[in-house]
Short mmCIF file of C-alpha atoms in Angstrom, two decimals:
data_model
loop_
_atom_site.label_atom_id
_atom_site.label_comp_id
_atom_site.label_asym_id
_atom_site.label_seq_id
_atom_site.Cartn_x
_atom_site.Cartn_y
_atom_site.Cartn_z
CA MET A 1 180.72 170.56 62.84
CA ASP A 2 177.88 171.08 65.25
CA LEU A 3 174.11 170.58 65.41
CA ILE A 4 173.43 173.80 63.47
CA ASP A 5 175.72 172.68 60.63
CA GLU A 6 173.90 169.36 60.56
CA LYS A 7 170.56 171.18 60.29
CA ILE A 8 171.93 173.29 57.44
CA ILE A 9 173.11 170.17 55.61
CA LYS A 10 169.76 168.45 56.12
CA GLU A 11 167.80 171.43 54.78
CA LEU A 12 170.10 171.90 51.78
CA SER A 13 170.00 168.16 51.06
CA ASN A 14 166.22 168.40 50.79
CA ASP A 15 166.30 171.60 48.70
CA SER A 16 169.62 173.07 47.57
CA ARG A 17 167.81 176.08 46.06
CA LEU A 18 166.82 177.53 49.43
CA SER A 19 167.68 181.18 49.86
CA MET A 20 169.88 182.08 52.81
CA SER A 21 166.98 183.95 54.40
CA GLU A 22 164.63 180.95 54.10
CA LEU A 23 167.36 178.63 55.39
CA GLY A 24 167.89 181.01 58.31
CA ARG A 25 164.18 180.99 59.13
CA ARG A 26 164.10 177.21 59.12
CA ILE A 27 167.04 176.81 61.51
CA HIS A 28 166.46 180.01 63.51
CA LEU A 29 169.58 181.96 62.50
CA SER A 30 170.06 185.26 60.70
CA SER A 31 170.71 185.21 56.99
CA PRO A 32 174.33 186.49 57.35
CA ALA A 33 175.07 183.86 60.03
CA VAL A 34 173.71 181.09 57.81
CA LYS A 35 175.67 182.36 54.81
CA GLU A 36 178.89 182.33 56.84
CA ARG A 37 178.28 178.77 58.02
CA VAL A 38 177.46 177.59 54.49
CA LEU A 39 180.69 179.20 53.21
CA GLN A 40 182.65 177.41 55.94
CA LEU A 41 181.04 174.09 54.99
CA GLU A 42 182.00 174.74 51.36
CA GLU A 43 185.58 175.69 52.28
CA LYS A 44 185.93 172.49 54.32
CA GLN A 45 184.61 170.59 51.27
CA ILE A 46 181.78 169.16 53.36
CA ILE A 47 179.45 170.72 50.78
CA LYS A 48 181.08 169.94 47.45
CA LYS A 49 178.41 171.10 44.99
CA TYR A 50 174.75 171.91 44.52
CA THR A 51 172.81 169.80 42.08
CA ILE A 52 169.39 168.63 40.96
CA GLU A 53 167.75 165.24 41.10
CA LEU A 54 166.10 164.23 37.87
CA ASN A 55 163.09 161.97 37.52
CA GLN A 56 164.75 159.65 35.00
CA LYS A 57 161.45 158.20 33.78
CA ASN A 58 159.98 161.63 33.01
CA TYR A 59 163.31 162.68 31.48
CA GLY A 60 163.02 159.86 28.94
CA TYR A 61 165.07 157.12 30.63
CA PRO A 62 162.48 154.72 32.09
CA ILE A 63 164.93 151.84 32.59
CA SER A 64 167.55 151.98 35.34
CA ALA A 65 170.03 149.30 36.35
CA ILE A 66 172.64 148.66 39.01
CA ILE A 67 175.56 146.91 37.34
CA GLU A 68 178.41 145.10 39.06
CA ALA A 69 181.56 144.86 36.97
CA THR A 70 184.52 142.57 37.60
CA ILE A 71 187.51 143.60 35.52
CA LYS A 72 189.15 141.15 33.08
CA ASN A 73 192.92 140.99 32.64
CA THR A 74 193.70 144.23 34.52
CA ARG A 75 191.77 146.35 31.98
CA TYR A 76 190.88 148.95 34.61
CA ASP A 77 191.93 151.94 32.50
CA ASP A 78 189.94 150.75 29.48
CA PHE A 79 186.87 150.17 31.64
CA LYS A 80 187.16 153.61 33.27
CA ALA A 81 187.58 155.31 29.89
CA TYR A 82 184.48 153.55 28.56
CA ILE A 83 182.38 154.51 31.59
CA LYS A 84 183.55 158.14 31.47
CA SER A 85 182.54 158.34 27.80
CA GLU A 86 178.94 157.36 28.57
CA GLU A 87 176.44 160.05 29.54
CA ASN A 88 173.79 157.83 31.09
CA ILE A 89 175.76 156.92 34.25
CA ASP A 90 174.53 158.24 37.62
CA PHE A 91 177.50 156.87 39.56
CA CYS A 92 180.38 154.44 39.28
CA TYR A 93 182.20 153.38 42.45
CA ARG A 94 185.28 151.23 42.91
CA ILE A 95 184.24 148.72 45.57
CA ALA A 96 185.59 145.86 47.66
CA GLY A 97 183.94 142.46 47.43
CA ALA A 98 183.15 140.04 44.63
CA ALA A 99 182.97 142.82 42.01
CA CYS A 100 185.44 145.64 41.29
CA PHE A 101 182.96 148.39 40.39
CA MET A 102 179.30 149.17 40.97
CA LEU A 103 177.48 151.61 38.75
CA LYS A 104 173.99 152.88 38.08
CA ALA A 105 172.97 153.55 34.50
CA ASN A 106 169.75 154.77 32.87
CA PHE A 107 168.40 153.68 29.49
CA LYS A 108 165.63 154.57 27.05
CA THR A 109 165.14 150.95 25.93
CA PHE A 110 166.27 147.45 26.82
CA GLU A 111 168.12 147.39 23.49
CA GLU A 112 170.13 150.41 24.66
CA ALA A 113 170.87 148.62 27.95
CA GLU A 114 172.02 145.54 26.06
CA ALA A 115 174.30 147.63 23.81
CA PHE A 116 175.80 149.31 26.88
CA ILE A 117 176.52 145.95 28.52
CA ASP A 118 177.98 144.68 25.24
CA GLY A 119 180.35 147.66 25.34
CA ILE A 120 181.60 146.65 28.79
CA ILE A 121 182.10 142.95 27.96
CA PRO A 122 185.64 143.37 26.51
CA PHE A 123 186.78 144.86 29.83
CA ALA A 124 184.67 143.21 32.52
CA HIS A 125 182.26 140.47 33.53
CA THR A 126 178.96 142.04 34.54
CA LYS A 127 175.96 141.30 36.71
CA THR A 128 173.00 143.54 35.90
CA ASN A 129 170.10 144.24 38.26
CA PHE A 130 167.21 146.22 36.79
CA ILE A 131 165.50 148.63 39.19
CA PHE A 132 161.73 148.32 39.57
CA SER A 133 161.03 151.03 42.16
CA ASN A 134 162.55 153.18 44.90
CA VAL A 135 161.44 152.10 48.36
CA ILE A 136 162.74 155.26 50.11
CA GLU A 137 161.70 158.41 48.27
#
């Protein structure tokens, strides 16, 4: 990976819908050259997928939380199955430290957040941190 690949990644990170010609203009390469480099980045699995970023509040989920979960009695598989069944999860990472997992979830109401946490309680102890704002947007 070189400086040009890094520029491509930066531009696509900001807007993954850029056309190859626009991307080429921004980094001063021809459209075919950019397309070839993007394909190489995809083949190397440096670029794994193209996606969108939702404004959760405008999408109807005004409440977001970072939740730390510490598994009870080796119930890892049960916890993972529960998390995978939920559609309001942005991410769930297995981590090192005091907790076993860290996840971000979005909710329509605090009652929905409470029900979600209640669903985790059989598998894990939780620590929930509600998000007020994003400092780096």
